[in-house]
Amino acid sequence: MSHPTASRQASIDVLRAVAIVLMVVVHFVENLSGWYDGGSSPFEGVHRVWWLPTGFAAPVFTFLSGMSYRQWVRGQVRLGQSDESISKQTVRRGLFLIGLGFVFNVFVWLPEDVFNWDILTLIGFSLLVLDVARRVPGWVVVMGAFCIVAVSPALRVGADYAAFWRAGYFDYDFTLADVLLGWLAVGYFPVFPWLAFPLLGHAMAARLFEERVGERSLRIALAGGVGILASLGMILTWEMLPVAITGESARGWTMFPASTAYCVGTLGTVTLAAALLHPLLDGERDRWAWLLQWATPLSRHALSIYLLHHAVHIWPLWAWGAATSGETTGLWQVAMPPAAALGLAVAFLVVAAILFRWIDQRRIPSAESLMRWVCD
């Protein structure tokens, strides 16, 4: 998910490490305990539990993928790589992630969910788009991202989004129409609106890292604050807004589907965070060395951690369910109390932090090195 050959920015590494922590906590608790104890559980409708940071990891990951790509391209140009070579590497990386995403779906979420359009396929496709976006003016990229967010509610209405989510998760038929609709508008991370996140990350990196720090960071931070306020305004007036904005969603803040308020709010949040952390961390690496020695390995190996943490908690869940109930998915979201799932998430994060520092120190192969070997 990151580009290891890029000129590393401490702010990107710290933000990505934070996203990893959020991702692991949410996935462990939701997948192991989301509906534990049935209707009596405080985790019924786990997205409404105030302390679970649901909905923030994916926006940070996808936004940072655009920022990292911009930095990676700058690094390749400084190394003297031709434009054609950069494009070929980009396309290979994009196709690698798309293919890996399908393999991941089959081996983790089982063959029936091969086309659920998870975050790996989104980031892989976004790299193909970013290879085009890097050649056009930044304002065109920004306008394109906003247009993607703006038309997404109408696309969901036209595709009948709710019909694909009646079971509480994305459920589709193996038809060309359903597969394409999942990719475009109704899957877990469809192009509309999720492509807007890497596009805006790419556009922001050009402003944040390639121009004067102080004034530019302040303007970007203000833009992020405006996005947060706009999101709050939409949430408070949601019932009065037209269908073109709400997409017939009953609530203003939802991740599935990614409502307009959610997209604007999370984009504003990650923009504000990146703008504030850039002057604080990127010019003071020595001062924050204690933080970076843990955050950088997590960030550098974000793809490996994404794959590993799913295998660690999902494969035993399937095996346990098959052994005790005769159904592979029989214990999904009902396996243990939320506190136990949270404890396992914390334990995994501690082990991962130590493991990937050790891997870096000994230059042990990882998913990232495999991608570089195949694609570069």
Coordinates of C-alpha atoms in Angstrom, one line a residue:
M1 CA 0.0 0.0 0.0
S2 CA 3.0 2.3 0.5
H3 CA 5.8 3.0 -1.9
P4 CA 9.1 2.1 -0.1
T5 CA 11.3 3.7 -2.7
A6 CA 9.7 7.1 -2.1
S7 CA 11.4 9.9 -0.2
R8 CA 9.8 9.0 3.1
Q9 CA 7.8 11.7 4.9
A10 CA 7.5 11.2 8.7
S11 CA 4.0 12.7 8.7
I12 CA 2.8 10.0 6.2
D13 CA 4.4 7.2 8.2
V14 CA 2.8 8.3 11.4
L15 CA -0.6 8.8 9.9
R16 CA -0.4 5.4 8.2
A17 CA 0.6 3.8 11.5
V18 CA -2.4 5.4 13.2
A19 CA -4.6 4.0 10.4
I20 CA -3.2 0.5 11.0
V21 CA -4.0 0.7 14.7
L22 CA -7.6 1.8 13.9
M23 CA -7.9 -0.9 11.2
V24 CA -6.8 -3.8 13.5
V25 CA -9.0 -2.7 16.4
V26 CA -12.1 -2.3 14.3
H27 CA -11.6 -5.5 12.3
F28 CA -10.9 -7.7 15.3
V29 CA -13.9 -6.3 17.3
E30 CA -16.4 -6.3 14.4
N31 CA -15.4 -9.7 13.0
L32 CA -15.2 -11.5 16.3
S33 CA -17.8 -9.7 18.4
G34 CA -20.0 -7.5 16.2
W35 CA -23.2 -9.3 17.2
Y36 CA -22.0 -11.1 20.3
D37 CA -24.9 -12.0 22.7
G38 CA -27.5 -11.2 20.0
G39 CA -29.9 -8.4 20.5
S40 CA -28.9 -7.8 24.2
S41 CA -25.3 -6.9 23.3
P42 CA -24.2 -3.3 23.5
F43 CA -22.4 -4.1 20.2
E44 CA -25.7 -4.6 18.4
G45 CA -25.1 -2.3 15.4
V46 CA -21.4 -2.1 16.2
H47 CA -21.1 1.1 14.2
R48 CA -23.0 3.0 16.9
V49 CA -20.6 2.1 19.7
W50 CA -18.9 5.4 20.6
W51 CA -15.4 4.1 21.4
L52 CA -14.9 1.9 18.3
P53 CA -13.1 4.0 15.7
T54 CA -15.1 2.6 12.8
G55 CA -14.9 4.4 9.5
F56 CA -11.6 6.2 9.7
A57 CA -8.9 3.7 8.8
A58 CA -9.9 3.2 5.1
P59 CA -10.1 7.0 4.3
V60 CA -6.6 7.5 5.8
F61 CA -5.2 4.5 3.9
T62 CA -6.7 5.5 0.5
F63 CA -5.8 9.2 0.9
L64 CA -2.2 8.4 1.9
S65 CA -1.9 6.0 -1.1
G66 CA -2.4 9.0 -3.4
M67 CA 0.1 11.1 -1.3
S68 CA 2.7 8.2 -1.3
Y69 CA 2.3 7.7 -5.1
R70 CA 3.1 11.4 -5.7
Q71 CA 6.2 11.1 -3.5
W72 CA 7.2 7.8 -5.2
V73 CA 7.0 9.5 -8.7
R74 CA 9.2 12.4 -7.5
G75 CA 11.7 9.9 -6.2
Q76 CA 11.7 8.0 -9.6
V77 CA 12.2 11.3 -11.5
R78 CA 15.2 12.2 -9.3
L79 CA 16.7 8.8 -10.0
G80 CA 16.5 9.5 -13.7
Q81 CA 13.7 7.1 -14.6
S82 CA 11.9 7.9 -17.8
D83 CA 8.2 8.7 -17.9
E84 CA 7.6 5.4 -19.8
S85 CA 9.4 3.4 -17.1
I86 CA 7.4 5.1 -14.3
S87 CA 4.1 4.3 -16.1
K88 CA 5.1 0.7 -16.6
Q89 CA 6.0 0.3 -13.0
T90 CA 2.7 2.0 -11.9
V91 CA 0.6 -0.2 -14.1
R92 CA 2.4 -3.4 -12.9
R93 CA 1.9 -2.3 -9.3
G94 CA -1.8 -1.6 -9.9
L95 CA -2.4 -4.9 -11.6
F96 CA -0.5 -6.7 -8.9
L97 CA -2.7 -5.2 -6.1
I98 CA -5.9 -5.9 -8.1
G99 CA -4.8 -9.5 -8.6
L100 CA -3.7 -9.8 -4.9
G101 CA -7.1 -8.4 -3.9
F102 CA -9.0 -11.2 -5.7
V103 CA -6.7 -13.8 -4.2
F104 CA -7.1 -12.3 -0.8
N105 CA -10.9 -12.4 -1.1
V106 CA -10.9 -16.1 -2.1
F107 CA -8.5 -17.2 0.6
V108 CA -9.8 -15.0 3.5
W109 CA -13.4 -14.2 2.7
L110 CA -14.0 -17.5 0.8
P111 CA -14.7 -17.9 -3.0
E112 CA -18.2 -16.6 -2.9
D113 CA -16.8 -13.2 -2.0
V114 CA -14.2 -13.0 -4.7
F115 CA -15.9 -9.9 -6.2
N116 CA -16.7 -8.0 -3.0
W117 CA -14.5 -5.1 -4.2
D118 CA -12.4 -4.6 -1.0
I119 CA -9.8 -2.0 -0.5
L120 CA -6.9 -3.7 -2.3
T121 CA -8.7 -3.8 -5.6
L122 CA -9.6 -0.1 -5.1
I123 CA -6.0 1.0 -4.4
G124 CA -4.8 -1.1 -7.3
F125 CA -7.3 0.5 -9.7
S126 CA -6.5 3.9 -8.3
L127 CA -2.8 3.5 -9.3
L128 CA -3.9 3.0 -12.9
V129 CA -5.9 6.2 -12.6
L130 CA -3.2 8.1 -10.8
D131 CA -0.8 7.4 -13.7
V132 CA -3.1 9.5 -15.8
A133 CA -3.8 12.1 -13.0
R134 CA -0.1 12.9 -12.6
R135 CA 0.0 14.3 -16.1
V136 CA -2.9 16.8 -15.7
P137 CA -3.1 20.1 -13.7
G138 CA -3.9 19.7 -10.0
W139 CA -7.1 21.6 -10.1
V140 CA -8.5 19.2 -12.7
V141 CA -7.7 16.3 -10.3
V142 CA -9.4 18.1 -7.4
M143 CA -12.5 18.9 -9.5
G144 CA -12.6 15.3 -10.7
A145 CA -12.5 14.0 -7.1
F146 CA -15.3 16.3 -6.1
C147 CA -17.4 15.3 -9.1
I148 CA -16.9 11.6 -8.1
V149 CA -18.3 12.3 -4.6
A150 CA -21.1 14.5 -6.0
V151 CA -22.5 11.9 -8.4
S152 CA -22.1 8.9 -6.1
P153 CA -25.5 9.2 -4.4
A154 CA -27.4 9.3 -7.7
L155 CA -25.5 6.2 -8.9
R156 CA -26.4 4.3 -5.7
V157 CA -30.0 5.2 -6.2
G158 CA -30.0 4.1 -9.8
A159 CA -28.2 0.8 -8.9
D160 CA -30.6 0.1 -6.0
Y161 CA -27.8 0.0 -3.4
A162 CA -30.1 -1.3 -0.6
A163 CA -31.0 -4.4 -2.6
F164 CA -27.4 -5.5 -2.4
W165 CA -27.2 -5.0 1.4
R166 CA -30.4 -6.6 2.8
A167 CA -28.4 -9.2 4.7
G168 CA -26.2 -6.5 6.4
Y169 CA -23.3 -7.1 4.1
F170 CA -22.6 -6.9 0.3
D171 CA -24.5 -9.8 -1.3
Y172 CA -24.4 -10.2 -5.0
D173 CA -25.1 -12.7 -7.8
F174 CA -22.4 -14.0 -10.1
T175 CA -23.6 -12.0 -13.1
L176 CA -21.7 -9.4 -15.1
A177 CA -24.2 -6.7 -14.1
D178 CA -23.9 -7.3 -10.4
V179 CA -20.1 -7.5 -10.6
L180 CA -19.8 -4.3 -12.5
L181 CA -22.3 -2.5 -10.2
G182 CA -20.3 -3.7 -7.2
W183 CA -17.1 -2.3 -8.7
L184 CA -18.7 1.0 -9.6
A185 CA -21.2 1.9 -6.9
V186 CA -22.4 -0.8 -4.5
G187 CA -19.5 -2.9 -3.3
Y188 CA -17.5 -2.4 -0.1
F189 CA -15.1 0.1 -1.7
P190 CA -16.5 1.0 -5.1
V191 CA -14.9 3.5 -7.5
F192 CA -17.8 6.0 -6.7
P193 CA -17.0 7.6 -4.3
W194 CA -13.8 6.0 -3.0
L195 CA -11.6 6.9 -5.9
A196 CA -11.9 10.5 -4.7
F197 CA -9.6 9.8 -1.7
P198 CA -6.4 8.8 -3.5
L199 CA -7.0 11.5 -6.1
L200 CA -7.2 14.2 -3.5
G201 CA -4.3 12.8 -1.6
H202 CA -2.2 13.0 -4.8
A203 CA -3.3 16.5 -5.4
M204 CA -2.6 17.6 -1.8
A205 CA 0.9 16.1 -1.8
A206 CA 1.9 18.3 -4.6
R207 CA 0.9 21.4 -2.6
L208 CA 2.0 20.2 0.8
F209 CA 5.4 18.7 0.0
E210 CA 6.6 20.7 -3.0
E211 CA 6.0 24.3 -1.9
R212 CA 6.7 26.5 1.1
V213 CA 5.7 24.8 4.3
G214 CA 4.1 27.5 6.6
E215 CA 1.6 29.3 4.5
R216 CA 0.6 26.3 2.4
S217 CA 0.1 24.1 5.4
L218 CA -2.2 26.7 7.0
R219 CA -4.3 27.0 3.9
I220 CA -4.6 23.2 3.5
A221 CA -5.5 22.9 7.3
L222 CA -8.2 25.5 6.8
A223 CA -9.6 23.6 3.9
G224 CA -9.7 20.5 6.0
G225 CA -11.5 22.4 8.7
V226 CA -14.1 23.6 6.2
G227 CA -14.7 20.0 5.1
I228 CA -15.3 18.9 8.7
L229 CA -17.8 21.8 9.3
A230 CA -19.5 21.1 6.0
S231 CA -19.9 17.5 7.0
L232 CA -21.4 18.5 10.4
G233 CA -23.8 20.8 8.6
M234 CA -25.0 18.0 6.3
I235 CA -25.5 15.6 9.2
L236 CA -27.6 18.2 11.2
T237 CA -29.8 19.0 8.2
W238 CA -29.8 15.5 6.6
E239 CA -33.5 15.1 6.5
M240 CA -34.0 18.3 4.6
L241 CA -31.3 17.6 1.9
P242 CA -32.3 16.4 -1.6
V243 CA -31.9 12.8 -2.7
A244 CA -29.0 14.0 -5.0
I245 CA -27.0 14.4 -1.8
T246 CA -28.5 11.8 0.6
G247 CA -28.8 9.0 -2.0
E248 CA -31.9 7.9 0.0
S249 CA -29.7 7.0 3.0
A250 CA -31.6 7.4 6.3
R251 CA -28.6 8.7 8.2
G252 CA -26.1 11.3 7.4
W253 CA -23.0 9.5 8.6
T254 CA -22.6 6.0 7.1
M255 CA -19.6 4.2 5.8
F256 CA -21.6 1.5 3.9
P257 CA -22.7 3.4 1.8
A258 CA -20.1 6.1 2.0
S259 CA -22.5 9.0 2.4
T260 CA -21.7 12.5 1.2
A261 CA -21.3 13.7 4.7
Y262 CA -19.0 10.8 5.5
C263 CA -16.8 11.5 2.5
V264 CA -16.5 15.2 3.1
G265 CA -16.0 14.7 6.8
T266 CA -13.3 12.1 6.6
L267 CA -11.5 13.9 3.7
G268 CA -11.5 17.0 5.8
T269 CA -10.2 15.1 8.8
V270 CA -7.3 13.5 7.1
T271 CA -6.5 16.7 5.2
L272 CA -6.4 18.6 8.4
A273 CA -4.2 15.9 10.1
A274 CA -1.7 15.8 7.3
A275 CA -1.4 19.6 7.1
L276 CA -0.8 19.9 10.8
L277 CA 1.6 17.0 11.1
H278 CA 3.8 18.0 8.1
P279 CA 5.4 21.1 9.7
L280 CA 5.5 19.3 13.1
L281 CA 7.2 16.0 12.0
D282 CA 8.8 16.3 8.6
G283 CA 11.3 19.0 9.5
E284 CA 12.0 17.6 13.0
R285 CA 12.8 13.9 12.3
D286 CA 15.5 13.7 15.0
R287 CA 13.2 15.1 17.6
W288 CA 10.6 12.4 16.9
A289 CA 13.0 9.5 16.4
W290 CA 11.5 7.6 19.2
L291 CA 8.1 7.7 17.5
L292 CA 9.3 7.0 14.0
Q293 CA 11.3 3.9 15.0
W294 CA 8.0 2.2 15.7
A295 CA 5.7 4.0 13.2
T296 CA 7.9 3.7 10.1
P297 CA 8.1 -0.2 10.1
L298 CA 4.3 -0.3 10.5
S299 CA 3.8 2.1 7.7
R300 CA 6.4 0.5 5.4
H301 CA 4.8 -2.9 5.8
A302 CA 1.1 -1.7 5.7
L303 CA 0.3 -4.3 3.0
S304 CA 1.9 -7.2 5.0
I305 CA 0.0 -6.2 8.1
Y306 CA -3.3 -5.9 6.2
L307 CA -2.9 -9.4 4.9
L308 CA -1.5 -10.9 8.2
H309 CA -4.0 -9.5 10.6
H310 CA -6.9 -10.9 8.5
A311 CA -5.3 -14.3 8.4
V312 CA -4.5 -14.3 12.2
H313 CA -8.1 -13.7 13.2
I314 CA -10.3 -14.8 10.3
W315 CA -8.7 -18.2 9.5
P316 CA -9.0 -19.5 13.1
L317 CA -12.6 -18.1 13.2
W318 CA -13.5 -20.2 10.1
A319 CA -11.7 -23.3 11.4
W320 CA -13.4 -22.9 14.8
G321 CA -16.8 -22.4 13.3
A322 CA -16.4 -25.4 11.0
A323 CA -15.3 -27.6 13.9
T324 CA -18.0 -26.6 16.4
S325 CA -21.0 -25.8 14.3
G326 CA -20.4 -27.5 11.0
E327 CA -20.6 -24.1 9.2
T328 CA -17.5 -22.2 8.3
T329 CA -19.0 -18.8 9.0
G330 CA -21.0 -19.9 12.0
L331 CA -19.1 -17.9 14.5
W332 CA -18.5 -14.8 12.5
Q333 CA -19.2 -11.7 14.7
V334 CA -20.4 -13.9 17.6
A335 CA -17.2 -15.7 18.7
M336 CA -16.4 -13.8 21.9
P337 CA -17.1 -10.8 24.1
P338 CA -15.9 -7.4 22.7
A339 CA -13.4 -7.0 25.5
A340 CA -11.7 -10.2 24.5
A341 CA -11.6 -9.2 20.9
L342 CA -10.1 -5.8 21.8
G343 CA -7.4 -7.6 23.9
L344 CA -6.5 -9.8 21.0
A345 CA -6.2 -6.7 18.7
V346 CA -3.9 -5.0 21.2
A347 CA -1.8 -8.2 21.5
F348 CA -1.5 -8.4 17.7
L349 CA -0.4 -4.8 17.4
V350 CA 2.4 -5.3 20.0
V351 CA 3.6 -8.4 18.2
A352 CA 3.4 -6.7 14.8
A353 CA 5.4 -3.6 16.0
I354 CA 8.2 -5.9 17.2
L355 CA 8.0 -8.3 14.3
F356 CA 8.3 -5.7 11.5
R357 CA 11.1 -3.8 13.2
W358 CA 12.9 -7.2 13.3
I359 CA 12.1 -7.8 9.7
D360 CA 13.5 -4.5 8.6
Q361 CA 16.7 -4.9 10.6
R362 CA 17.3 -8.3 9.0
R363 CA 16.0 -7.4 5.5
I364 CA 13.6 -10.4 5.5
P365 CA 11.3 -10.6 2.5
S366 CA 7.8 -9.4 2.9
A367 CA 4.7 -8.7 0.7
E368 CA 6.2 -5.3 -0.1
S369 CA 9.5 -6.7 -1.3
L370 CA 7.6 -9.3 -3.4
M371 CA 5.6 -6.5 -5.1
R372 CA 8.9 -4.6 -5.8
W373 CA 10.5 -7.8 -7.2
V374 CA 7.5 -8.4 -9.5
C375 CA 6.7 -4.9 -10.5
D376 CA 9.9 -2.8 -10.5

